[in-house]
Amino acid sequence: MGTEEEQDVARQRFDVADAAPLLLDAQGVVRSWTRDAERLLAYTPAEVVGTKVAGLLAAEDAARVPELVERCRRDGGWAGLLTAQRKGGRPVRLMVRITPAVEPGGAALWLVLLSDMAAGARGWDMSRTVLEQMVTGSPVGIAIVDADLRCVWSNAALEQFGGGSARERLGRRLAEIQPGIDSESIETQMRRVLESGRPVVGYEHVGQVRSAPHRETAHMMSFTRLDDEQGHPMGVYYTVVDVTERHRARQRLALLDRAGEHIGRTLDIVRTAQELADVAVPGFADFVCVDLLESVLRGAEPPAGPPADPGRVPLRRAGHQSVNAGVPEAVVEIGEVAAYVAGSPPIRSLSTGRSWREEQLDPLAKEWATDIPGGRTATFLELGLHSVIIVPIRARGISLGVTSFFRRRRQEPFDEDDLSLAEDLVSRAAVCVDNARRYTRERNAALVLQRSLLPHRLPEQNAVEVAAYYRPADELTGLGGDWYDLIPLSGARVALVVGEVPGHGIDAAAAMGRLRTAVRTLAALDLPPEEVLAHLDDLVARTGREEGGEPDGPQGADVQVAGAGCVYVVYDPVDGQCTMAAAGHPAPAVVLPDGSVSFVDLPQGPPLGAAGPPFEAVELALAEGSTLALHTDGLLAHEDEGRAVGADRDRLRRALERVAPSLDLRCRAVVDALIPDRPDDDVALLMAHTRLLGADQVADWDLPADPAIVADARKEAARQLAEWGLDELAFTTELVVSELVTNAIRHAEGPIRLRLIRERALICEVSDGGATAPHLRHPRTTDEGGRGLLLVSQFTQRWGTRFVPEGKVIWAEQSLTDPPA
């Protein structure tokens, strides 16, 4: 075959322009070299024919020749890129096509076509016939419109998107071809391409077409301008690819991402249920309702297995949302009981744990809820609901409730893909709902513990007006190691206590409860403040040693108690005297009646259990109307650790100087002014506004140590009761006075003093200089004495002994609201 013939054959068989052909034999030896090949690589036929083609290639590609020969034999040819060495050494990047050829006589030859890539060759320039085969047989929809945007040509693949055949499209605009489609936005893209000449690639059109009624479809479109030989725009060539599944998959992923971002942002069950409904509307459904078991809303563990009585399943509406304002589709309001008919789809889904889908609801069927407040009922037609998916909310294999998804505006019914998406959505929300339920259960338990550890209502008494505020660092449980207390004492006095245990949370709260109980027990002994702290210090140290020696004991129990702080204050409303002592705790502040604020100069004892010098007490007189502010060190906490303590006291002073309508509001305002909503440390503040008993509420007498004075003491007591209008208590009071004064004369020494106090109770006190506490005896029938204290205990509400620096006081109280018969 001659050189010219070979070139003609190549052009006829492959419709290739600007390609340089050559022939190789089976061993890769050049058998024919054309003028085009000479022009491309600058070698003459004499220099090339008879040599190995590998000698024309760059070293890297020359090494590939054996591999390429083998592939040509196996596959019947090869096409790709190679680098040749032009005469003179310059590399030339070539597009190479190798195909078998037959020489007369039957010798095996290979036809090689070379195209210069560096010279701007476009590769294969196909003929009209080849191009028509490509566009008409393409699975991609292709069309051409003229400069007036009228269709002049389209392929068969475009018919799958609606609009009729290619013949029916000719001469028509897009709005005429496919009414209802958003033709305006598509033609806007076409005009932009006609004007600018810049193609638009990847334009996504979302809408509905006649071929898929009531179903949202998505198409990816690309637009390219066509120019004539003079460069004038002739029209637009565009392609259409159905990307509906990709669009829907992207929508599903976006919805699930949104669910992950917005559902479960809090540990509130109802809010989590509402977040589920909010996420699903309007992207997935037009109306969503979430119903949860009542036990779940309480935080309790839901029962495993199907309900015992399917007709009485305790469901409540926890959340709902609609595309319509006011959620008109809801026949049950949030918080109300959602009682569904036995055997209805929601009950079946709840019982079986399986989802349920209905593409087309019976329009005349009634909504499944029953026993609706107000008797409201409606058919699905009246509600406008036509398609539904019901998915049980399940976590750890247990049903917590059901979620119902309805379509209303969107005419496309729910399909299997929608059911899968709804199940994914609800399964994610179910974890959040269960976490919120478990948190609610733990928080409820913690609140019960807190109520048992902290006084939810301080005792009523007349010594002080009191207010308290507590802000824990652990906002989830609401528990911490700080505490406060008010303990009524004998003689109308009160003990004010504020303390703190290191740490936060339930461990610190448990340790705090132990200390608070110990303080109340010690307070019942009526000990001075410094002795109360000394006994408490011994208890903490002993507890630390005992628990520290138990290898299997609770870890950190001793650490939680050791290092605790406490301030203990005793206030006497009779004379306004206040005695206090502190163990590793800030001194109280005093707000005087004129509004000025000072801090008590209180010696600081060591923290409880830390071992150190004895505790010291101070005593001061408080004017009536003064306010004591006892607080934990969290109230003085601040971010700048380098700031002096005096600066924190100045901030507290300014906060205490502010006036508020009530003591409760003032207490809250002080904490709000100094502490953020989420403090780093627990904070407790106890404020006590002091009162004094009037002179007409106290009567006292100094008595000589003479048995004859007992009768006079009884008479004076009876006279005082008559002045107070308490004649009904005269007999009991005379008995108590007689027994207590007689005991003091008989067994004690030093001056004897009788005092009556009229407060919430009638208090009778007899003090003497003795240091021995009397004991209640149970005498035999034959004993002549020993019945005095027994009679006192029987006729009074309570009695006891307290020690004072001058000796002791024996006291007894009688109720003024319920006097003994």
JSON list of N, CA, C and O in Angstrom, two decimals, residues 191 494 504 529 564:
[
{"chain": "A", "resi": 191, "resn": "ARG", "atom": "N", "xyz": [-31.03, 33.25, 27.64]},
{"chain": "A", "resi": 191, "resn": "ARG", "atom": "CA", "xyz": [-30.76, 34.61, 27.18]},
{"chain": "A", "resi": 191, "resn": "ARG", "atom": "C", "xyz": [-29.40, 35.09, 27.69]},
{"chain": "A", "resi": 191, "resn": "ARG", "atom": "O", "xyz": [-28.67, 35.82, 26.99]},
{"chain": "A", "resi": 494, "resn": "VAL", "atom": "N", "xyz": [-32.30, 31.89, 118.24]},
{"chain": "A", "resi": 494, "resn": "VAL", "atom": "CA", "xyz": [-32.17, 31.12, 117.00]},
{"chain": "A", "resi": 494, "resn": "VAL", "atom": "C", "xyz": [-30.70, 30.96, 116.69]},
{"chain": "A", "resi": 494, "resn": "VAL", "atom": "O", "xyz": [-29.87, 31.81, 117.05]},
{"chain": "A", "resi": 504, "resn": "HIS", "atom": "N", "xyz": [-18.69, 19.63, 94.05]},
{"chain": "A", "resi": 504, "resn": "HIS", "atom": "CA", "xyz": [-20.02, 19.92, 93.55]},
{"chain": "A", "resi": 504, "resn": "HIS", "atom": "C", "xyz": [-20.74, 18.59, 93.29]},
{"chain": "A", "resi": 504, "resn": "HIS", "atom": "O", "xyz": [-20.15, 17.53, 93.33]},
{"chain": "A", "resi": 529, "resn": "PRO", "atom": "N", "xyz": [-21.39, 28.52, 120.29]},
{"chain": "A", "resi": 529, "resn": "PRO", "atom": "CA", "xyz": [-20.94, 28.33, 118.91]},
{"chain": "A", "resi": 529, "resn": "PRO", "atom": "C", "xyz": [-19.56, 27.69, 118.80]},
{"chain": "A", "resi": 529, "resn": "PRO", "atom": "O", "xyz": [-19.35, 26.80, 117.96]},
{"chain": "A", "resi": 564, "resn": "ALA", "atom": "N", "xyz": [-14.22, 21.22, 105.03]},
{"chain": "A", "resi": 564, "resn": "ALA", "atom": "CA", "xyz": [-15.47, 21.96, 104.98]},
{"chain": "A", "resi": 564, "resn": "ALA", "atom": "C", "xyz": [-15.38, 23.19, 105.87]},
{"chain": "A", "resi": 564, "resn": "ALA", "atom": "O", "xyz": [-14.61, 23.25, 106.82]}
]
